[in-house]
Structures are given as C-alpha cells and as structure tokens.
Amino acid sequence: MEVRVPHEWPSGAAAAEAIQDRLRPLLELDVPGPAAPRTVAGLDVSYADDGRLAAAVVVLDGTTLDVVEESVAAGTAAFPYVPGLFAFRELPALVDALRALKTVPDLLVCDGFGVAHPRRFGLACHLGVLTGLPCLGVGKTAFVGAYAPPGPRRGDTSPLVDGGEVVGRVLRTQDGVKPVFVSVGHRTDLDTACRNVLDLCPRYRLPETTRRADRLSRDALTA
DNA sequence: GCGACAG
DNA sequence: ATCTTGTCGC
C-alpha cells in the first residue's frame, strides 16, 4: 500500500517535537470509525541485543480473525527512546513493512498510544496521518492521564483523563485481567475504537492483531 | 525543583 | 523493548 513519506528526519528532540506539532492539525478526530472493518492490521516491533529491530504487520480478517497477509521489515533503531517521542524509533521500519503490503487495511492497531500523549500525537496518530487510514492505539501500561480502575468484567471501562480532557479509555478485555489503554489515533472515535479492540480480544488480554505481530516480529529477529 | 515516563 | 523458571489455574 501507499504510505506518505515521513518527513525530513529530526536531528534531535526539539525537531521531533516540532514535527509532531506540525502534523497534529492533520488529524481527523471525532469522525465515525469503521464499526465492522473487513481487515484489521496489527503492528509491532521487536529489538535485538545490538540495535537491530524487526517491524511486523499482520493483516487479519475483521470477522474471522484469520491471517490475510503478513509483512516484516528489518531495520535499526532510528531514534533514542524518549517518552513522548517513541514513534520516531519505530516509524521507518513500520512504514517499510506497511509499504510492502498488498492489502489496504480498514483499520490499523498500534502498540502504544494515539492522542493519549503529552502533545496529543502518539504513534497511532503519526501512523494514521502517514497512511490516511483509521488508526487506534492500545497501550499495556499507563503513560499520561489519570483514571479509576474499571470494573472487573470484560468490557468494563473507565475514562482516561489528562489536562481536563478525556484522551482515552481504560478497557478490561477479559474478566479479571489487567486492563489495556485505548486511545484514538486518526479517523475514528473512542466508542468504535474500544468496540474494535474488544472484538479483537476474544480470548486474551491483548488484541489478536498485536499478539500476531509481536510473534512475527520476534521470529523475524531470530531467523 | 524532583521524579515519573508508551516500547 | 529485553534480561528469565517454575508454577498456579482452566
């Protein structure tokens, strides 16, 4: 599929933040997301001991969750890990993997956050703008925002609030497991995003998209 | 000012 | 992210 060229690569933190600020106005938020996506792509990156990394994209049938297509791209950490600038670390390799895709997914599911970010422009926002596709983020641990623990049952949620605004939702994807943090990235709304994530979690805490991409990227690193 | 901080 | 065994539970 086609992916917009990222931009001139930032030389440092200040330049990276400037890029986020420049792209943020391009976000399309509060628009209805895909309630029943035909295909959903999961993205993840694994790291080796030496700085090598492997980015993986796995496209699943939105209904059966069967694998439709897979793509892997090898690369190198493109930026140091800085909370808030995490996207710049994995973006180049993820874009490579996406470009190799024959399928154009109806929805992208990222490891990390969307607008639940200090400058409201996390990885899911960045990938959304670059691809023009509906995109959401699923985080495993809290980053920004305050929240109350959601109820103990699958589907229970509580709002994630930062700076006086709701930036995401804490979602329990299975009875009694630790909740995940869902936030909108691009071209979708929070209700649809949470519905999508729940649909992608028929059995485990993390979405099948994420689990599949994680496994693929890890295997690619070994092989 | 200090600490905390997605993966 | 990654370093890491057994163990409890369905």
JSON list of C-alpha atoms (C1' of nucleotides) in Angstrom, two decimals:
[
{"chain": "A", "resi": 1, "resn": "MET", "atom": "CA", "xyz": [0.00, 0.00, 0.00]},
{"chain": "A", "resi": 2, "resn": "GLU", "atom": "CA", "xyz": [0.97, 3.65, -0.37]},
{"chain": "A", "resi": 3, "resn": "VAL", "atom": "CA", "xyz": [2.33, 5.47, 2.64]},
{"chain": "A", "resi": 4, "resn": "ARG", "atom": "CA", "xyz": [3.19, 9.16, 2.72]},
{"chain": "A", "resi": 5, "resn": "VAL", "atom": "CA", "xyz": [6.90, 9.86, 3.04]},
{"chain": "A", "resi": 6, "resn": "PRO", "atom": "CA", "xyz": [7.53, 10.53, 6.74]},
{"chain": "A", "resi": 7, "resn": "HIS", "atom": "CA", "xyz": [9.44, 13.87, 6.54]},
{"chain": "A", "resi": 8, "resn": "GLU", "atom": "CA", "xyz": [12.99, 15.04, 6.94]},
{"chain": "A", "resi": 9, "resn": "TRP", "atom": "CA", "xyz": [14.30, 13.02, 9.82]},
{"chain": "A", "resi": 10, "resn": "PRO", "atom": "CA", "xyz": [14.58, 15.03, 13.06]},
{"chain": "A", "resi": 11, "resn": "SER", "atom": "CA", "xyz": [18.11, 15.63, 14.33]},
{"chain": "A", "resi": 12, "resn": "GLY", "atom": "CA", "xyz": [17.02, 15.85, 17.93]},
{"chain": "A", "resi": 13, "resn": "ALA", "atom": "CA", "xyz": [14.20, 16.05, 20.42]},
{"chain": "A", "resi": 14, "resn": "ALA", "atom": "CA", "xyz": [13.28, 19.63, 19.61]},
{"chain": "A", "resi": 15, "resn": "ALA", "atom": "CA", "xyz": [12.97, 18.88, 15.89]},
{"chain": "A", "resi": 16, "resn": "ALA", "atom": "CA", "xyz": [10.94, 15.76, 16.59]},
{"chain": "A", "resi": 17, "resn": "GLU", "atom": "CA", "xyz": [8.50, 17.69, 18.76]},
{"chain": "A", "resi": 18, "resn": "ALA", "atom": "CA", "xyz": [8.20, 20.30, 16.04]},
{"chain": "A", "resi": 19, "resn": "ILE", "atom": "CA", "xyz": [7.23, 17.60, 13.55]},
{"chain": "A", "resi": 20, "resn": "GLN", "atom": "CA", "xyz": [4.55, 16.32, 15.90]},
{"chain": "A", "resi": 21, "resn": "ASP", "atom": "CA", "xyz": [3.20, 19.84, 16.31]},
{"chain": "A", "resi": 22, "resn": "ARG", "atom": "CA", "xyz": [3.19, 20.36, 12.57]},
{"chain": "A", "resi": 23, "resn": "LEU", "atom": "CA", "xyz": [1.33, 17.10, 11.83]},
{"chain": "A", "resi": 24, "resn": "ARG", "atom": "CA", "xyz": [-1.20, 17.30, 14.65]},
{"chain": "A", "resi": 25, "resn": "PRO", "atom": "CA", "xyz": [-3.54, 19.65, 12.75]},
{"chain": "A", "resi": 26, "resn": "LEU", "atom": "CA", "xyz": [-3.90, 16.97, 10.07]},
{"chain": "A", "resi": 27, "resn": "LEU", "atom": "CA", "xyz": [-5.62, 14.62, 12.48]},
{"chain": "A", "resi": 28, "resn": "GLU", "atom": "CA", "xyz": [-9.24, 13.76, 11.83]},
{"chain": "A", "resi": 29, "resn": "LEU", "atom": "CA", "xyz": [-10.78, 13.03, 15.19]},
{"chain": "A", "resi": 30, "resn": "ASP", "atom": "CA", "xyz": [-14.35, 12.52, 16.34]},
{"chain": "A", "resi": 31, "resn": "VAL", "atom": "CA", "xyz": [-15.30, 11.10, 12.96]},
{"chain": "A", "resi": 32, "resn": "PRO", "atom": "CA", "xyz": [-17.12, 7.74, 12.95]},
{"chain": "A", "resi": 33, "resn": "GLY", "atom": "CA", "xyz": [-14.63, 4.87, 12.76]},
{"chain": "A", "resi": 34, "resn": "PRO", "atom": "CA", "xyz": [-15.06, 1.54, 10.99]},
{"chain": "A", "resi": 35, "resn": "ALA", "atom": "CA", "xyz": [-17.61, -0.39, 13.06]},
{"chain": "A", "resi": 36, "resn": "ALA", "atom": "CA", "xyz": [-17.13, -3.60, 11.09]},
{"chain": "A", "resi": 37, "resn": "PRO", "atom": "CA", "xyz": [-13.71, -3.43, 9.38]},
{"chain": "A", "resi": 38, "resn": "ARG", "atom": "CA", "xyz": [-13.19, -6.12, 6.74]},
{"chain": "A", "resi": 39, "resn": "THR", "atom": "CA", "xyz": [-9.50, -6.23, 7.51]},
{"chain": "A", "resi": 40, "resn": "VAL", "atom": "CA", "xyz": [-7.51, -5.08, 10.52]},
{"chain": "A", "resi": 41, "resn": "ALA", "atom": "CA", "xyz": [-3.74, -4.71, 10.65]},
{"chain": "A", "resi": 42, "resn": "GLY", "atom": "CA", "xyz": [-1.68, -5.14, 13.80]},
{"chain": "A", "resi": 43, "resn": "LEU", "atom": "CA", "xyz": [1.78, -3.57, 14.06]},
{"chain": "A", "resi": 44, "resn": "ASP", "atom": "CA", "xyz": [4.64, -4.30, 16.41]},
{"chain": "A", "resi": 45, "resn": "VAL", "atom": "CA", "xyz": [8.43, -4.10, 16.64]},
{"chain": "A", "resi": 46, "resn": "SER", "atom": "CA", "xyz": [10.95, -6.36, 18.37]},
{"chain": "A", "resi": 47, "resn": "TYR", "atom": "CA", "xyz": [14.51, -5.47, 19.30]},
{"chain": "A", "resi": 48, "resn": "ALA", "atom": "CA", "xyz": [17.74, -7.44, 19.23]},
{"chain": "A", "resi": 49, "resn": "ASP", "atom": "CA", "xyz": [20.63, -7.08, 21.65]},
{"chain": "A", "resi": 50, "resn": "ASP", "atom": "CA", "xyz": [22.63, -4.93, 19.23]},
{"chain": "A", "resi": 51, "resn": "GLY", "atom": "CA", "xyz": [20.18, -2.34, 17.97]},
{"chain": "A", "resi": 52, "resn": "ARG", "atom": "CA", "xyz": [18.73, -4.30, 15.10]},
{"chain": "A", "resi": 53, "resn": "LEU", "atom": "CA", "xyz": [14.99, -4.44, 15.02]},
{"chain": "A", "resi": 54, "resn": "ALA", "atom": "CA", "xyz": [12.19, -6.09, 13.08]},
{"chain": "A", "resi": 55, "resn": "ALA", "atom": "CA", "xyz": [8.87, -4.41, 12.32]},
{"chain": "A", "resi": 56, "resn": "ALA", "atom": "CA", "xyz": [5.91, -6.65, 11.58]},
{"chain": "A", "resi": 57, "resn": "VAL", "atom": "CA", "xyz": [2.44, -6.02, 10.20]},
{"chain": "A", "resi": 58, "resn": "VAL", "atom": "CA", "xyz": [-0.19, -8.73, 10.27]},
{"chain": "A", "resi": 59, "resn": "VAL", "atom": "CA", "xyz": [-3.50, -8.23, 8.50]},
{"chain": "A", "resi": 60, "resn": "LEU", "atom": "CA", "xyz": [-6.44, -10.19, 9.87]},
{"chain": "A", "resi": 61, "resn": "ASP", "atom": "CA", "xyz": [-9.93, -10.75, 8.57]},
{"chain": "A", "resi": 62, "resn": "GLY", "atom": "CA", "xyz": [-12.03, -8.49, 10.77]},
{"chain": "A", "resi": 63, "resn": "THR", "atom": "CA", "xyz": [-14.71, -11.13, 11.21]},
{"chain": "A", "resi": 64, "resn": "THR", "atom": "CA", "xyz": [-12.91, -14.45, 11.46]},
{"chain": "A", "resi": 65, "resn": "LEU", "atom": "CA", "xyz": [-9.57, -13.03, 12.70]},
{"chain": "A", "resi": 66, "resn": "ASP", "atom": "CA", "xyz": [-7.83, -15.32, 10.23]},
{"chain": "A", "resi": 67, "resn": "VAL", "atom": "CA", "xyz": [-4.49, -14.10, 8.87]},
{"chain": "A", "resi": 68, "resn": "VAL", "atom": "CA", "xyz": [-4.88, -12.43, 5.47]},
{"chain": "A", "resi": 69, "resn": "GLU", "atom": "CA", "xyz": [-1.38, -11.11, 4.91]},
{"chain": "A", "resi": 70, "resn": "GLU", "atom": "CA", "xyz": [1.92, -10.62, 6.71]},
{"chain": "A", "resi": 71, "resn": "SER", "atom": "CA", "xyz": [4.84, -8.27, 6.23]},
{"chain": "A", "resi": 72, "resn": "VAL", "atom": "CA", "xyz": [8.17, -7.86, 8.01]},
{"chain": "A", "resi": 73, "resn": "ALA", "atom": "CA", "xyz": [10.89, -5.24, 7.64]},
{"chain": "A", "resi": 74, "resn": "ALA", "atom": "CA", "xyz": [14.32, -5.31, 9.22]},
{"chain": "A", "resi": 75, "resn": "GLY", "atom": "CA", "xyz": [15.88, -2.10, 10.41]},
{"chain": "A", "resi": 76, "resn": "THR", "atom": "CA", "xyz": [17.74, -0.22, 13.07]},
{"chain": "A", "resi": 77, "resn": "ALA", "atom": "CA", "xyz": [16.57, 1.95, 15.95]},
{"chain": "A", "resi": 78, "resn": "ALA", "atom": "CA", "xyz": [16.01, 5.26, 14.19]},
{"chain": "A", "resi": 79, "resn": "PHE", "atom": "CA", "xyz": [15.93, 7.38, 17.33]},
{"chain": "A", "resi": 80, "resn": "PRO", "atom": "CA", "xyz": [16.78, 7.00, 21.01]},
{"chain": "A", "resi": 81, "resn": "TYR", "atom": "CA", "xyz": [13.93, 6.03, 23.27]},
{"chain": "A", "resi": 82, "resn": "VAL", "atom": "CA", "xyz": [12.41, 9.18, 24.68]},
{"chain": "A", "resi": 83, "resn": "PRO", "atom": "CA", "xyz": [8.95, 9.04, 26.27]},
{"chain": "A", "resi": 84, "resn": "GLY", "atom": "CA", "xyz": [6.75, 11.18, 24.06]},
{"chain": "A", "resi": 85, "resn": "LEU", "atom": "CA", "xyz": [8.96, 10.65, 21.01]},
{"chain": "A", "resi": 86, "resn": "PHE", "atom": "CA", "xyz": [8.64, 6.92, 20.94]},
{"chain": "A", "resi": 87, "resn": "ALA", "atom": "CA", "xyz": [7.18, 6.91, 17.42]},
{"chain": "A", "resi": 88, "resn": "PHE", "atom": "CA", "xyz": [10.41, 8.12, 15.86]},
{"chain": "A", "resi": 89, "resn": "ARG", "atom": "CA", "xyz": [12.12, 4.97, 17.00]},
{"chain": "A", "resi": 90, "resn": "GLU", "atom": "CA", "xyz": [9.95, 2.55, 15.07]},
{"chain": "A", "resi": 91, "resn": "LEU", "atom": "CA", "xyz": [8.34, 4.64, 12.35]},
{"chain": "A", "resi": 92, "resn": "PRO", "atom": "CA", "xyz": [10.77, 4.00, 9.44]},
{"chain": "A", "resi": 93, "resn": "ALA", "atom": "CA", "xyz": [10.68, 0.22, 9.81]},
{"chain": "A", "resi": 94, "resn": "LEU", "atom": "CA", "xyz": [6.92, 0.17, 10.29]},
{"chain": "A", "resi": 95, "resn": "VAL", "atom": "CA", "xyz": [6.43, 2.30, 7.18]},
{"chain": "A", "resi": 96, "resn": "ASP", "atom": "CA", "xyz": [8.63, -0.11, 5.23]},
{"chain": "A", "resi": 97, "resn": "ALA", "atom": "CA", "xyz": [6.55, -3.05, 6.38]},
{"chain": "A", "resi": 98, "resn": "LEU", "atom": "CA", "xyz": [3.31, -1.24, 5.51]},
{"chain": "A", "resi": 99, "resn": "ARG", "atom": "CA", "xyz": [4.53, -0.28, 2.05]},
{"chain": "A", "resi": 100, "resn": "ALA", "atom": "CA", "xyz": [5.20, -3.94, 1.25]},
{"chain": "A", "resi": 101, "resn": "LEU", "atom": "CA", "xyz": [1.57, -4.72, 1.99]},
{"chain": "A", "resi": 102, "resn": "LYS", "atom": "CA", "xyz": [-0.69, -5.69, -0.90]},
{"chain": "A", "resi": 103, "resn": "THR", "atom": "CA", "xyz": [-3.81, -5.25, 1.22]},
{"chain": "A", "resi": 104, "resn": "VAL", "atom": "CA", "xyz": [-5.04, -1.83, 2.29]},
{"chain": "A", "resi": 105, "resn": "PRO", "atom": "CA", "xyz": [-6.41, -2.48, 5.80]},
{"chain": "A", "resi": 106, "resn": "ASP", "atom": "CA", "xyz": [-9.61, -0.83, 7.01]},
{"chain": "A", "resi": 107, "resn": "LEU", "atom": "CA", "xyz": [-8.02, -0.24, 10.41]},
{"chain": "A", "resi": 108, "resn": "LEU", "atom": "CA", "xyz": [-4.56, -0.04, 11.97]},
{"chain": "A", "resi": 109, "resn": "VAL", "atom": "CA", "xyz": [-3.96, -1.20, 15.54]},
{"chain": "A", "resi": 110, "resn": "CYS", "atom": "CA", "xyz": [-0.74, 0.12, 17.07]},
{"chain": "A", "resi": 111, "resn": "ASP", "atom": "CA", "xyz": [1.28, -0.84, 20.12]},
{"chain": "A", "resi": 112, "resn": "GLY", "atom": "CA", "xyz": [1.26, 2.36, 22.11]},
{"chain": "A", "resi": 113, "resn": "PHE", "atom": "CA", "xyz": [-0.92, 5.43, 22.20]},
{"chain": "A", "resi": 114, "resn": "GLY", "atom": "CA", "xyz": [-2.80, 7.82, 19.99]},
{"chain": "A", "resi": 115, "resn": "VAL", "atom": "CA", "xyz": [-3.95, 11.13, 21.45]},
{"chain": "A", "resi": 116, "resn": "ALA", "atom": "CA", "xyz": [-3.25, 9.89, 24.99]},
{"chain": "A", "resi": 117, "resn": "HIS", "atom": "CA", "xyz": [0.09, 11.62, 24.65]},
{"chain": "A", "resi": 118, "resn": "PRO", "atom": "CA", "xyz": [1.74, 14.73, 26.15]},
{"chain": "A", "resi": 119, "resn": "ARG", "atom": "CA", "xyz": [1.29, 16.65, 22.87]},
{"chain": "A", "resi": 120, "resn": "ARG", "atom": "CA", "xyz": [-1.71, 14.60, 21.71]},
{"chain": "A", "resi": 121, "resn": "PHE", "atom": "CA", "xyz": [0.28, 12.95, 18.96]},
{"chain": "A", "resi": 122, "resn": "GLY", "atom": "CA", "xyz": [1.39, 9.43, 19.79]},
{"chain": "A", "resi": 123, "resn": "LEU", "atom": "CA", "xyz": [2.45, 6.65, 17.43]},
{"chain": "A", "resi": 124, "resn": "ALA", "atom": "CA", "xyz": [-1.11, 5.82, 16.38]},
{"chain": "A", "resi": 125, "resn": "CYS", "atom": "CA", "xyz": [-1.69, 9.44, 15.34]},
{"chain": "A", "resi": 126, "resn": "HIS", "atom": "CA", "xyz": [1.56, 9.57, 13.42]},
{"chain": "A", "resi": 127, "resn": "LEU", "atom": "CA", "xyz": [0.88, 6.35, 11.51]},
{"chain": "A", "resi": 128, "resn": "GLY", "atom": "CA", "xyz": [-2.69, 7.44, 10.89]},
{"chain": "A", "resi": 129, "resn": "VAL", "atom": "CA", "xyz": [-1.60, 10.67, 9.25]},
{"chain": "A", "resi": 130, "resn": "LEU", "atom": "CA", "xyz": [1.09, 8.95, 7.19]},
{"chain": "A", "resi": 131, "resn": "THR", "atom": "CA", "xyz": [-1.29, 6.28, 5.87]},
{"chain": "A", "resi": 132, "resn": "GLY", "atom": "CA", "xyz": [-4.55, 8.18, 5.90]},
{"chain": "A", "resi": 133, "resn": "LEU", "atom": "CA", "xyz": [-6.16, 5.12, 7.47]},
{"chain": "A", "resi": 134, "resn": "PRO", "atom": "CA", "xyz": [-8.28, 4.80, 10.61]},
{"chain": "A", "resi": 135, "resn": "CYS", "atom": "CA", "xyz": [-5.84, 4.05, 13.39]},
{"chain": "A", "resi": 136, "resn": "LEU", "atom": "CA", "xyz": [-6.02, 3.38, 17.12]},
{"chain": "A", "resi": 137, "resn": "GLY", "atom": "CA", "xyz": [-3.51, 2.68, 19.88]},
{"chain": "A", "resi": 138, "resn": "VAL", "atom": "CA", "xyz": [-3.52, 0.01, 22.55]},
{"chain": "A", "resi": 139, "resn": "GLY", "atom": "CA", "xyz": [-1.11, 0.54, 25.43]},
{"chain": "A", "resi": 140, "resn": "LYS", "atom": "CA", "xyz": [-0.24, -2.07, 28.04]},
{"chain": "A", "resi": 141, "resn": "THR", "atom": "CA", "xyz": [0.78, 0.40, 30.73]},
{"chain": "A", "resi": 142, "resn": "ALA", "atom": "CA", "xyz": [-0.28, 3.93, 31.62]},
{"chain": "A", "resi": 143, "resn": "PHE", "atom": "CA", "xyz": [1.55, 6.88, 30.12]},
{"chain": "A", "resi": 144, "resn": "VAL", "atom": "CA", "xyz": [-0.36, 10.11, 30.56]},
{"chain": "A", "resi": 145, "resn": "GLY", "atom": "CA", "xyz": [-3.66, 10.71, 32.31]},
{"chain": "A", "resi": 146, "resn": "ALA", "atom": "CA", "xyz": [-5.50, 9.73, 35.45]},
{"chain": "A", "resi": 147, "resn": "TYR", "atom": "CA", "xyz": [-8.10, 7.03, 35.76]},
{"chain": "A", "resi": 148, "resn": "ALA", "atom": "CA", "xyz": [-10.07, 4.91, 38.15]},
{"chain": "A", "resi": 149, "resn": "PRO", "atom": "CA", "xyz": [-9.81, 1.13, 37.86]},
{"chain": "A", "resi": 150, "resn": "PRO", "atom": "CA", "xyz": [-12.55, -0.15, 35.54]},
{"chain": "A", "resi": 151, "resn": "GLY", "atom": "CA", "xyz": [-14.93, -2.86, 36.73]},
{"chain": "A", "resi": 152, "resn": "PRO", "atom": "CA", "xyz": [-13.65, -6.44, 36.90]},
{"chain": "A", "resi": 153, "resn": "ARG", "atom": "CA", "xyz": [-15.51, -7.81, 33.90]},
{"chain": "A", "resi": 154, "resn": "ARG", "atom": "CA", "xyz": [-14.67, -7.95, 30.22]},
{"chain": "A", "resi": 155, "resn": "GLY", "atom": "CA", "xyz": [-15.95, -4.80, 28.56]},
{"chain": "A", "resi": 156, "resn": "ASP", "atom": "CA", "xyz": [-15.81, -2.63, 31.69]},
{"chain": "A", "resi": 157, "resn": "THR", "atom": "CA", "xyz": [-14.19, 0.75, 31.12]},
{"chain": "A", "resi": 158, "resn": "SER", "atom": "CA", "xyz": [-13.22, 3.99, 32.80]},
{"chain": "A", "resi": 159, "resn": "PRO", "atom": "CA", "xyz": [-12.20, 7.27, 31.19]},
{"chain": "A", "resi": 160, "resn": "LEU", "atom": "CA", "xyz": [-8.55, 8.25, 30.87]},
{"chain": "A", "resi": 161, "resn": "VAL", "atom": "CA", "xyz": [-8.34, 11.96, 31.67]},
{"chain": "A", "resi": 162, "resn": "ASP", "atom": "CA", "xyz": [-5.41, 14.28, 31.05]},
{"chain": "A", "resi": 163, "resn": "GLY", "atom": "CA", "xyz": [-5.35, 18.04, 31.23]},
{"chain": "A", "resi": 164, "resn": "GLY", "atom": "CA", "xyz": [-9.07, 18.11, 31.86]},
{"chain": "A", "resi": 165, "resn": "GLU", "atom": "CA", "xyz": [-9.96, 16.17, 28.73]},
{"chain": "A", "resi": 166, "resn": "VAL", "atom": "CA", "xyz": [-10.79, 12.55, 28.02]},
{"chain": "A", "resi": 167, "resn": "VAL", "atom": "CA", "xyz": [-7.86, 11.27, 25.96]},
{"chain": "A", "resi": 168, "resn": "GLY", "atom": "CA", "xyz": [-8.66, 7.58, 26.04]},
{"chain": "A", "resi": 169, "resn": "ARG", "atom": "CA", "xyz": [-10.31, 4.74, 27.86]},
{"chain": "A", "resi": 170, "resn": "VAL", "atom": "CA", "xyz": [-9.08, 2.06, 30.23]},
{"chain": "A", "resi": 171, "resn": "LEU", "atom": "CA", "xyz": [-10.60, -1.17, 28.95]},
{"chain": "A", "resi": 172, "resn": "ARG", "atom": "CA", "xyz": [-10.86, -4.59, 30.58]},
{"chain": "A", "resi": 173, "resn": "THR", "atom": "CA", "xyz": [-10.62, -7.03, 27.68]},
{"chain": "A", "resi": 174, "resn": "GLN", "atom": "CA", "xyz": [-11.11, -10.21, 29.74]},
{"chain": "A", "resi": 175, "resn": "ASP", "atom": "CA", "xyz": [-12.61, -10.97, 33.14]},
{"chain": "A", "resi": 176, "resn": "GLY", "atom": "CA", "xyz": [-10.12, -10.32, 35.90]},
{"chain": "A", "resi": 177, "resn": "VAL", "atom": "CA", "xyz": [-7.11, -9.36, 33.76]},
{"chain": "A", "resi": 178, "resn": "LYS", "atom": "CA", "xyz": [-5.17, -6.10, 33.81]},
{"chain": "A", "resi": 179, "resn": "PRO", "atom": "CA", "xyz": [-6.90, -3.53, 31.62]},
{"chain": "A", "resi": 180, "resn": "VAL", "atom": "CA", "xyz": [-5.40, -2.01, 28.47]},
{"chain": "A", "resi": 181, "resn": "PHE", "atom": "CA", "xyz": [-5.31, 1.66, 27.48]},
{"chain": "A", "resi": 182, "resn": "VAL", "atom": "CA", "xyz": [-7.16, 2.52, 24.31]},
{"chain": "A", "resi": 183, "resn": "SER", "atom": "CA", "xyz": [-6.85, 5.85, 22.53]},
{"chain": "A", "resi": 184, "resn": "VAL", "atom": "CA", "xyz": [-7.84, 7.18, 19.17]},
{"chain": "A", "resi": 185, "resn": "GLY", "atom": "CA", "xyz": [-5.17, 7.81, 16.57]},
{"chain": "A", "resi": 186, "resn": "HIS", "atom": "CA", "xyz": [-6.84, 9.00, 13.38]},
{"chain": "A", "resi": 187, "resn": "ARG", "atom": "CA", "xyz": [-10.21, 8.83, 11.60]},
{"chain": "A", "resi": 188, "resn": "THR", "atom": "CA", "xyz": [-12.10, 7.05, 14.34]},
{"chain": "A", "resi": 189, "resn": "ASP", "atom": "CA", "xyz": [-13.91, 7.70, 17.61]},
{"chain": "A", "resi": 190, "resn": "LEU", "atom": "CA", "xyz": [-13.33, 6.30, 21.07]},
{"chain": "A", "resi": 191, "resn": "ASP", "atom": "CA", "xyz": [-16.51, 4.21, 21.20]},
{"chain": "A", "resi": 192, "resn": "THR", "atom": "CA", "xyz": [-15.73, 2.50, 17.91]},
{"chain": "A", "resi": 193, "resn": "ALA", "atom": "CA", "xyz": [-12.09, 2.05, 18.86]},
{"chain": "A", "resi": 194, "resn": "CYS", "atom": "CA", "xyz": [-12.99, 0.29, 22.10]},
{"chain": "A", "resi": 195, "resn": "ARG", "atom": "CA", "xyz": [-15.55, -1.85, 20.29]},
{"chain": "A", "resi": 196, "resn": "ASN", "atom": "CA", "xyz": [-12.90, -2.82, 17.75]},
{"chain": "A", "resi": 197, "resn": "VAL", "atom": "CA", "xyz": [-10.39, -3.71, 20.45]},
{"chain": "A", "resi": 198, "resn": "LEU", "atom": "CA", "xyz": [-12.91, -5.81, 22.32]},
{"chain": "A", "resi": 199, "resn": "ASP", "atom": "CA", "xyz": [-13.77, -7.64, 19.12]},
{"chain": "A", "resi": 200, "resn": "LEU", "atom": "CA", "xyz": [-10.07, -8.35, 18.63]},
{"chain": "A", "resi": 201, "resn": "CYS", "atom": "CA", "xyz": [-9.79, -9.85, 22.12]},
{"chain": "A", "resi": 202, "resn": "PRO", "atom": "CA", "xyz": [-11.99, -12.96, 22.04]},
{"chain": "A", "resi": 203, "resn": "ARG", "atom": "CA", "xyz": [-9.63, -14.91, 24.29]},
{"chain": "A", "resi": 204, "resn": "TYR", "atom": "CA", "xyz": [-6.62, -12.98, 25.56]},
{"chain": "A", "resi": 205, "resn": "ARG", "atom": "CA", "xyz": [-5.87, -9.64, 27.15]},
{"chain": "A", "resi": 206, "resn": "LEU", "atom": "CA", "xyz": [-4.17, -8.22, 24.05]},
{"chain": "A", "resi": 207, "resn": "PRO", "atom": "CA", "xyz": [-5.74, -7.94, 20.59]},
{"chain": "A", "resi": 208, "resn": "GLU", "atom": "CA", "xyz": [-5.06, -10.82, 18.20]},
{"chain": "A", "resi": 209, "resn": "THR", "atom": "CA", "xyz": [-3.52, -8.28, 15.85]},
{"chain": "A", "resi": 210, "resn": "THR", "atom": "CA", "xyz": [-0.96, -7.27, 18.44]},
{"chain": "A", "resi": 211, "resn": "ARG", "atom": "CA", "xyz": [-0.22, -10.83, 19.50]},
{"chain": "A", "resi": 212, "resn": "ARG", "atom": "CA", "xyz": [0.30, -11.97, 15.95]},
{"chain": "A", "resi": 213, "resn": "ALA", "atom": "CA", "xyz": [2.50, -9.01, 15.03]},
{"chain": "A", "resi": 214, "resn": "ASP", "atom": "CA", "xyz": [4.54, -9.47, 18.20]},
{"chain": "A", "resi": 215, "resn": "ARG", "atom": "CA", "xyz": [5.20, -13.10, 17.40]},
{"chain": "A", "resi": 216, "resn": "LEU", "atom": "CA", "xyz": [6.06, -12.39, 13.79]},
{"chain": "A", "resi": 217, "resn": "SER", "atom": "CA", "xyz": [8.50, -9.59, 14.59]},
{"chain": "A", "resi": 218, "resn": "ARG", "atom": "CA", "xyz": [10.19, -11.68, 17.26]},
{"chain": "A", "resi": 219, "resn": "ASP", "atom": "CA", "xyz": [10.58, -14.68, 14.99]},
{"chain": "A", "resi": 220, "resn": "ALA", "atom": "CA", "xyz": [11.95, -12.48, 12.21]},
{"chain": "A", "resi": 221, "resn": "LEU", "atom": "CA", "xyz": [14.63, -11.26, 14.58]},
{"chain": "A", "resi": 222, "resn": "THR", "atom": "CA", "xyz": [15.79, -14.77, 15.39]},
{"chain": "A", "resi": 223, "resn": "ALA", "atom": "CA", "xyz": [15.68, -16.05, 11.85]},
{"chain": "B", "resi": 1, "resn": "DG", "atom": "C1'", "xyz": [12.96, 21.66, 41.91]},
{"chain": "B", "resi": 2, "resn": "DC", "atom": "C1'", "xyz": [12.26, 16.35, 41.67]},
{"chain": "B", "resi": 3, "resn": "DG", "atom": "C1'", "xyz": [10.55, 12.26, 39.93]},
{"chain": "B", "resi": 4, "resn": "DA", "atom": "C1'", "xyz": [7.91, 9.68, 36.53]},
{"chain": "B", "resi": 5, "resn": "DC", "atom": "C1'", "xyz": [7.56, 8.47, 31.87]},
{"chain": "B", "resi": 6, "resn": "DA", "atom": "C1'", "xyz": [4.22, 4.30, 25.59]},
{"chain": "B", "resi": 7, "resn": "DG", "atom": "C1'", "xyz": [8.06, 0.42, 23.70]},
{"chain": "C", "resi": 1, "resn": "DA", "atom": "C1'", "xyz": [11.92, -3.38, 24.37]},
{"chain": "C", "resi": 2, "resn": "DT", "atom": "C1'", "xyz": [14.90, -7.06, 26.93]},
{"chain": "C", "resi": 3, "resn": "DC", "atom": "C1'", "xyz": [17.06, -10.00, 30.89]},
{"chain": "C", "resi": 4, "resn": "DT", "atom": "C1'", "xyz": [14.14, -15.07, 32.72]},
{"chain": "C", "resi": 5, "resn": "DT", "atom": "C1'", "xyz": [11.65, -20.92, 35.72]},
{"chain": "C", "resi": 6, "resn": "DG", "atom": "C1'", "xyz": [8.54, -22.64, 37.72]},
{"chain": "C", "resi": 7, "resn": "DT", "atom": "C1'", "xyz": [4.06, -22.65, 38.87]},
{"chain": "C", "resi": 8, "resn": "DC", "atom": "C1'", "xyz": [-0.92, -21.86, 39.52]},
{"chain": "C", "resi": 9, "resn": "DG", "atom": "C1'", "xyz": [-5.25, -22.46, 37.03]},
{"chain": "C", "resi": 10, "resn": "DC", "atom": "C1'", "xyz": [-8.62, -23.56, 33.33]}
]
